[in-house]
PDB file of C-alpha atoms in Angstrom:
ATOM      1  CA  UNK I   1       0.000   0.000   0.000  1.00 43.00           C
ATOM      2  CA  UNK I   2       1.125   3.536  -0.646  1.00 50.00           C
ATOM      3  CA  UNK I   3       2.182   5.979   2.017  1.00 55.00           C
ATOM      4  CA  UNK I   4      -0.580   7.082   4.364  1.00 64.00           C
ATOM      5  CA  UNK I   5      -0.997  10.803   3.717  1.00 65.00           C
ATOM      6  CA  UNK I   6      -3.856  11.056   6.202  1.00 67.00           C
ATOM      7  CA  UNK I   7      -1.683  10.495   9.267  1.00 66.00           C
ATOM      8  CA  UNK I   8      -1.265  14.233   9.799  1.00 63.00           C
ATOM      9  CA  UNK I   9      -4.975  14.924   9.362  1.00 67.00           C
ATOM     10  CA  UNK I  10      -6.289  12.093  11.515  1.00 69.00           C
ATOM     11  CA  UNK I  11      -3.790  11.525  14.331  1.00 70.00           C
ATOM     12  CA  UNK I  12      -6.283   9.833  16.640  1.00 74.00           C
ATOM     13  CA  UNK I  13      -8.173   7.761  14.076  1.00 75.00           C
ATOM     14  CA  UNK I  14      -9.609   5.506  16.785  1.00 74.00           C
ATOM     15  CA  UNK I  15     -11.420   8.479  18.372  1.00 78.00           C
ATOM     16  CA  UNK I  16     -13.353   9.405  15.230  1.00 80.00           C
ATOM     17  CA  UNK I  17     -17.015   8.399  15.369  1.00 83.00           C
ATOM     18  CA  UNK I  18     -18.200   5.599  13.128  1.00 82.00           C
ATOM     19  CA  UNK I  19     -20.867   7.862  11.600  1.00 86.00           C
ATOM     20  CA  UNK I  20     -18.151  10.327  10.556  1.00 85.00           C
ATOM     21  CA  UNK I  21     -16.206   7.549   8.875  1.00 85.00           C
ATOM     22  CA  UNK I  22     -19.329   6.461   7.000  1.00 89.00           C
ATOM     23  CA  UNK I  23     -19.818   9.986   5.629  1.00 88.00           C
ATOM     24  CA  UNK I  24     -16.148  10.207   4.610  1.00 87.00           C
ATOM     25  CA  UNK I  25     -16.297   6.771   2.944  1.00 88.00           C
ATOM     26  CA  UNK I  26     -19.423   7.724   0.974  1.00 91.00           C
ATOM     27  CA  UNK I  27     -17.758  10.927  -0.249  1.00 90.00           C
ATOM     28  CA  UNK I  28     -14.556   9.048  -1.100  1.00 89.00           C
ATOM     29  CA  UNK I  29     -16.507   6.438  -3.105  1.00 89.00           C
ATOM     30  CA  UNK I  30     -18.244   9.199  -5.030  1.00 91.00           C
ATOM     31  CA  UNK I  31     -14.984  11.016  -5.768  1.00 91.00           C
ATOM     32  CA  UNK I  32     -13.184   7.837  -6.777  1.00 89.00           C
ATOM     33  CA  UNK I  33     -16.042   6.961  -9.120  1.00 90.00           C
ATOM     34  CA  UNK I  34     -15.692  10.395 -10.761  1.00 90.00           C
ATOM     35  CA  UNK I  35     -11.935   9.953 -11.181  1.00 89.00           C
ATOM     36  CA  UNK I  36     -12.393   6.536 -12.801  1.00 88.00           C
ATOM     37  CA  UNK I  37     -15.121   7.851 -15.131  1.00 89.00           C
ATOM     38  CA  UNK I  38     -12.777  10.675 -16.178  1.00 88.00           C
ATOM     39  CA  UNK I  39     -10.278   8.058 -17.313  1.00 86.00           C
ATOM     40  CA  UNK I  40     -13.000   6.186 -19.198  1.00 87.00           C
ATOM     41  CA  UNK I  41     -14.083   9.440 -20.856  1.00 89.00           C
ATOM     42  CA  UNK I  42     -10.603  10.052 -22.288  1.00 88.00           C
ATOM     43  CA  UNK I  43     -10.599   6.524 -23.709  1.00 87.00           C
ATOM     44  CA  UNK I  44     -14.096   6.927 -25.229  1.00 89.00           C
ATOM     45  CA  UNK I  45     -13.195  10.250 -26.875  1.00 87.00           C
ATOM     46  CA  UNK I  46     -10.032   8.696 -28.303  1.00 87.00           C
ATOM     47  CA  UNK I  47     -12.040   5.853 -29.855  1.00 87.00           C
ATOM     48  CA  UNK I  48     -14.400   8.369 -31.495  1.00 88.00           C
ATOM     49  CA  UNK I  49     -11.583  10.404 -33.011  1.00 85.00           C
ATOM     50  CA  UNK I  50      -9.824   7.263 -34.241  1.00 84.00           C
ATOM     51  CA  UNK I  51     -13.110   6.349 -35.933  1.00 86.00           C
ATOM     52  CA  UNK I  52     -13.180   9.740 -37.671  1.00 83.00           C
ATOM     53  CA  UNK I  53      -9.585   9.333 -38.843  1.00 80.00           C
ATOM     54  CA  UNK I  54     -10.326   5.815 -40.076  1.00 81.00           C
ATOM     55  CA  UNK I  55     -13.407   7.004 -41.961  1.00 82.00           C
ATOM     56  CA  UNK I  56     -11.399   9.827 -43.558  1.00 77.00           C
ATOM     57  CA  UNK I  57      -8.707   7.454 -44.832  1.00 75.00           C
ATOM     58  CA  UNK I  58     -11.343   5.022 -46.076  1.00 79.00           C
ATOM     59  CA  UNK I  59     -13.021   7.779 -48.123  1.00 77.00           C
ATOM     60  CA  UNK I  60      -9.652   9.091 -49.314  1.00 69.00           C
ATOM     61  CA  UNK I  61      -8.527   5.608 -50.358  1.00 69.00           C
ATOM     62  CA  UNK I  62     -11.763   5.034 -52.253  1.00 74.00           C
ATOM     63  CA  UNK I  63     -11.539   8.439 -53.962  1.00 68.00           C
ATOM     64  CA  UNK I  64      -7.920   7.956 -55.069  1.00 64.00           C
ATOM     65  CA  UNK I  65      -8.516   4.379 -56.242  1.00 67.00           C
ATOM     66  CA  UNK I  66     -11.611   5.345 -58.248  1.00 69.00           C
ATOM     67  CA  UNK I  67     -10.057   8.508 -59.758  1.00 64.00           C
ATOM     68  CA  UNK I  68      -6.734   7.464 -61.241  1.00 61.00           C
ATOM     69  CA  UNK I  69      -6.299  10.867 -62.921  1.00 61.00           C
ATOM     70  CA  UNK I  70      -5.767  12.429 -59.474  1.00 58.00           C
ATOM     71  CA  UNK I  71      -2.432  10.634 -59.288  1.00 58.00           C
ATOM     72  CA  UNK I  72      -1.325  12.150 -62.619  1.00 62.00           C
ATOM     73  CA  UNK I  73      -1.161  15.647 -61.065  1.00 58.00           C
ATOM     74  CA  UNK I  74       0.911  14.631 -58.069  1.00 58.00           C
ATOM     75  CA  UNK I  75       4.288  16.312 -58.313  1.00 61.00           C
ATOM     76  CA  UNK I  76       7.029  17.052 -55.777  1.00 64.00           C
ATOM     77  CA  UNK I  77       5.353  20.052 -54.008  1.00 65.00           C
ATOM     78  CA  UNK I  78       2.068  18.191 -53.727  1.00 62.00           C
ATOM     79  CA  UNK I  79       3.850  15.030 -52.576  1.00 65.00           C
ATOM     80  CA  UNK I  80       5.671  17.025 -49.867  1.00 69.00           C
ATOM     81  CA  UNK I  81       2.413  18.585 -48.635  1.00 68.00           C
ATOM     82  CA  UNK I  82       0.659  15.217 -48.631  1.00 68.00           C
ATOM     83  CA  UNK I  83       3.620  13.605 -46.834  1.00 70.00           C
ATOM     84  CA  UNK I  84       3.596  16.250 -44.091  1.00 74.00           C
ATOM     85  CA  UNK I  85      -0.103  15.751 -43.459  1.00 71.00           C
ATOM     86  CA  UNK I  86       0.289  11.979 -43.549  1.00 73.00           C
ATOM     87  CA  UNK I  87       3.048  12.179 -40.929  1.00 76.00           C
ATOM     88  CA  UNK I  88       0.875  14.409 -38.745  1.00 76.00           C
ATOM     89  CA  UNK I  89      -2.030  11.986 -39.084  1.00 75.00           C
ATOM     90  CA  UNK I  90       0.219   9.028 -38.247  1.00 79.00           C
ATOM     91  CA  UNK I  91       1.436  10.876 -35.128  1.00 80.00           C
ATOM     92  CA  UNK I  92      -2.161  11.622 -34.197  1.00 80.00           C
ATOM     93  CA  UNK I  93      -3.200   7.979 -34.654  1.00 80.00           C
ATOM     94  CA  UNK I  94      -0.207   6.818 -32.602  1.00 83.00           C
ATOM     95  CA  UNK I  95      -1.107   9.149 -29.713  1.00 83.00           C
ATOM     96  CA  UNK I  96      -4.754   8.080 -29.753  1.00 82.00           C
ATOM     97  CA  UNK I  97      -3.752   4.404 -29.793  1.00 81.00           C
ATOM     98  CA  UNK I  98      -1.521   5.112 -26.818  1.00 81.00           C
ATOM     99  CA  UNK I  99      -4.603   6.409 -24.989  1.00 80.00           C
ATOM    100  CA  UNK I 100      -6.826   3.434 -25.765  1.00 80.00           C
ATOM    101  CA  UNK I 101      -4.328   0.672 -25.072  1.00 76.00           C
ATOM    102  CA  UNK I 102      -4.516  -0.936 -21.616  1.00 70.00           C
ATOM    103  CA  UNK I 103      -3.408   1.536 -19.010  1.00 73.00           C
ATOM    104  CA  UNK I 104      -2.336   1.437 -15.422  1.00 74.00           C
ATOM    105  CA  UNK I 105      -5.563   1.975 -13.515  1.00 72.00           C
ATOM    106  CA  UNK I 106      -7.124   1.020 -10.233  1.00 73.00           C
ATOM    107  CA  UNK I 107     -10.501  -0.623 -10.588  1.00 71.00           C
ATOM    108  CA  UNK I 108     -13.571   0.462  -8.688  1.00 73.00           C
ATOM    109  CA  UNK I 109     -13.962  -1.013  -5.234  1.00 72.00           C
ATOM    110  CA  UNK I 110     -11.350  -2.031  -2.705  1.00 74.00           C
ATOM    111  CA  UNK I 111      -9.731  -5.455  -2.307  1.00 71.00           C
ATOM    112  CA  UNK I 112     -10.454  -6.937   1.149  1.00 70.00           C
ATOM    113  CA  UNK I 113      -6.766  -7.612   1.816  1.00 68.00           C
ATOM    114  CA  UNK I 114      -6.022  -3.903   1.453  1.00 69.00           C
ATOM    115  CA  UNK I 115      -8.599  -2.693   3.941  1.00 70.00           C
ATOM    116  CA  UNK I 116      -8.766  -5.634   6.346  1.00 72.00           C
ATOM    117  CA  UNK I 117      -7.049  -4.812   9.650  1.00 68.00           C
ATOM    118  CA  UNK I 118      -4.767  -7.367  11.290  1.00 66.00           C
ATOM    119  CA  UNK I 119      -6.324  -9.695  13.877  1.00 61.00           C
ATOM    120  CA  UNK I 120      -9.873  -8.878  12.843  1.00 62.00           C
ATOM    121  CA  UNK I 121     -10.948 -12.250  14.147  1.00 62.00           C
ATOM    122  CA  UNK I 122      -9.982 -11.561  17.746  1.00 61.00           C
ATOM    123  CA  UNK I 123     -12.831 -11.412  20.216  1.00 62.00           C
ATOM    124  CA  UNK I 124     -11.935  -8.180  21.930  1.00 66.00           C
ATOM    125  CA  UNK I 125     -12.820  -4.574  21.208  1.00 69.00           C
ATOM    126  CA  UNK I 126     -15.094  -4.868  18.191  1.00 73.00           C
ATOM    127  CA  UNK I 127     -15.644  -1.114  18.094  1.00 76.00           C
ATOM    128  CA  UNK I 128     -11.895  -0.544  17.744  1.00 74.00           C
ATOM    129  CA  UNK I 129     -11.751  -3.089  14.907  1.00 78.00           C
ATOM    130  CA  UNK I 130     -14.660  -1.433  13.121  1.00 81.00           C
ATOM    131  CA  UNK I 131     -12.976   1.965  13.331  1.00 82.00           C
ATOM    132  CA  UNK I 132      -9.686   0.477  12.140  1.00 81.00           C
ATOM    133  CA  UNK I 133     -11.475  -1.055   9.165  1.00 83.00           C
ATOM    134  CA  UNK I 134     -13.192   2.236   8.354  1.00 85.00           C
ATOM    135  CA  UNK I 135      -9.916   4.135   8.677  1.00 85.00           C
ATOM    136  CA  UNK I 136      -8.189   1.652   6.346  1.00 84.00           C
ATOM    137  CA  UNK I 137     -10.979   2.128   3.804  1.00 86.00           C
ATOM    138  CA  UNK I 138     -10.592   5.919   3.943  1.00 87.00           C
ATOM    139  CA  UNK I 139      -6.811   5.657   3.528  1.00 86.00           C
ATOM    140  CA  UNK I 140      -7.187   3.222   0.608  1.00 86.00           C
ATOM    141  CA  UNK I 141      -9.679   5.443  -1.184  1.00 88.00           C
ATOM    142  CA  UNK I 142      -7.466   8.487  -0.678  1.00 88.00           C
ATOM    143  CA  UNK I 143      -4.429   6.684  -2.107  1.00 87.00           C
ATOM    144  CA  UNK I 144      -6.461   5.367  -5.055  1.00 88.00           C
ATOM    145  CA  UNK I 145      -7.892   8.806  -5.793  1.00 90.00           C
ATOM    146  CA  UNK I 146      -4.418  10.341  -5.796  1.00 90.00           C
ATOM    147  CA  UNK I 147      -3.023   7.585  -8.018  1.00 90.00           C
ATOM    148  CA  UNK I 148      -5.861   7.770 -10.559  1.00 90.00           C
ATOM    149  CA  UNK I 149      -5.788  11.590 -10.578  1.00 91.00           C
ATOM    150  CA  UNK I 150      -2.080  11.429 -11.388  1.00 92.00           C
ATOM    151  CA  UNK I 151      -2.726   8.878 -14.166  1.00 90.00           C
ATOM    152  CA  UNK I 152      -5.527  11.047 -15.561  1.00 91.00           C
ATOM    153  CA  UNK I 153      -3.254  14.104 -15.633  1.00 92.00           C
ATOM    154  CA  UNK I 154      -0.657  12.155 -17.634  1.00 91.00           C
ATOM    155  CA  UNK I 155      -3.281  10.837 -20.026  1.00 89.00           C
ATOM    156  CA  UNK I 156      -4.828  14.305 -20.393  1.00 90.00           C
ATOM    157  CA  UNK I 157      -1.447  15.656 -21.544  1.00 91.00           C
ATOM    158  CA  UNK I 158      -1.167  12.916 -24.170  1.00 89.00           C
ATOM    159  CA  UNK I 159      -4.784  13.550 -25.188  1.00 89.00           C
ATOM    160  CA  UNK I 160      -4.059  17.257 -25.611  1.00 89.00           C
ATOM    161  CA  UNK I 161      -1.068  16.494 -27.863  1.00 88.00           C
ATOM    162  CA  UNK I 162      -3.173  14.045 -29.862  1.00 87.00           C
ATOM    163  CA  UNK I 163      -5.949  16.618 -30.273  1.00 86.00           C
ATOM    164  CA  UNK I 164      -3.494  19.292 -31.408  1.00 86.00           C
ATOM    165  CA  UNK I 165      -2.019  16.963 -34.031  1.00 82.00           C
ATOM    166  CA  UNK I 166      -5.539  15.954 -35.105  1.00 81.00           C
ATOM    167  CA  UNK I 167      -6.637  19.601 -35.428  1.00 80.00           C
ATOM    168  CA  UNK I 168      -3.482  20.487 -37.378  1.00 78.00           C
ATOM    169  CA  UNK I 169      -4.273  17.597 -39.673  1.00 75.00           C
ATOM    170  CA  UNK I 170      -7.950  18.569 -40.074  1.00 75.00           C
ATOM    171  CA  UNK I 171      -7.225  22.289 -40.484  1.00 75.00           C
ATOM    172  CA  UNK I 172      -4.435  21.495 -42.921  1.00 70.00           C
ATOM    173  CA  UNK I 173      -6.723  19.557 -45.250  1.00 67.00           C
ATOM    174  CA  UNK I 174      -8.299  22.704 -46.798  1.00 67.00           C
ATOM    175  CA  UNK I 175      -4.832  24.241 -47.130  1.00 66.00           C
ATOM    176  CA  UNK I 176      -3.610  21.086 -48.815  1.00 62.00           C
ATOM    177  CA  UNK I 177      -6.610  21.069 -51.164  1.00 62.00           C
ATOM    178  CA  UNK I 178      -6.096  24.744 -52.097  1.00 64.00           C
ATOM    179  CA  UNK I 179      -2.397  24.133 -52.798  1.00 61.00           C
ATOM    180  CA  UNK I 180      -3.358  21.129 -54.869  1.00 58.00           C
ATOM    181  CA  UNK I 181      -5.842  23.174 -56.940  1.00 59.00           C
ATOM    182  CA  UNK I 182      -3.353  26.029 -57.457  1.00 62.00           C
ATOM    183  CA  UNK I 183      -0.665  23.645 -58.683  1.00 58.00           C
ATOM    184  CA  UNK I 184      -3.141  21.886 -61.014  1.00 57.00           C
ATOM    185  CA  UNK I 185      -4.167  25.283 -62.461  1.00 60.00           C
ATOM    186  CA  UNK I 186      -0.527  26.214 -63.003  1.00 59.00           C
ATOM    187  CA  UNK I 187       0.143  22.912 -64.725  1.00 56.00           C
ATOM    188  CA  UNK I 188      -2.917  23.235 -66.941  1.00 59.00           C
ATOM    189  CA  UNK I 189      -2.004  26.734 -68.222  1.00 56.00           C
TER     190      UNK I 189
END
């Protein structure tokens, strides 16, 4: 288990009322659920954008294969422009795949071994055992929330880079098309 960062906040954990622990546990469950859903949201958005990129390349492949005369006008400047946008799209796809591949996460819920206090089967001081169990649950949730928040921050940075490369690619398509048309006009004159 990770370091207990609650030691400074709750020095006398055994003196906290059980009802207070129950409120804290409910709030921790809610917060942890939000943190996990944030991670799932990044993955879902990445799948959607990968679908858009896949659809674009499917349409582009069909268009190029059905219009062979398009390839006749490809010259060095057009090839360079197309290559740049292809590299940007490949980078974008790579970053999105990085986001959807299995990641280091903590699943919802808490494993019993993590929260179970030692000697829970002894027959003395059941109230103390209950408070120890509740305290362990609070500590576990806090550690899990911090871990998942850290993971989400890392993934959000990758997602931001992937979005930027995707937007550069999408915004560059009209520029690429205009350059393509200008060069075709110049060649046809």
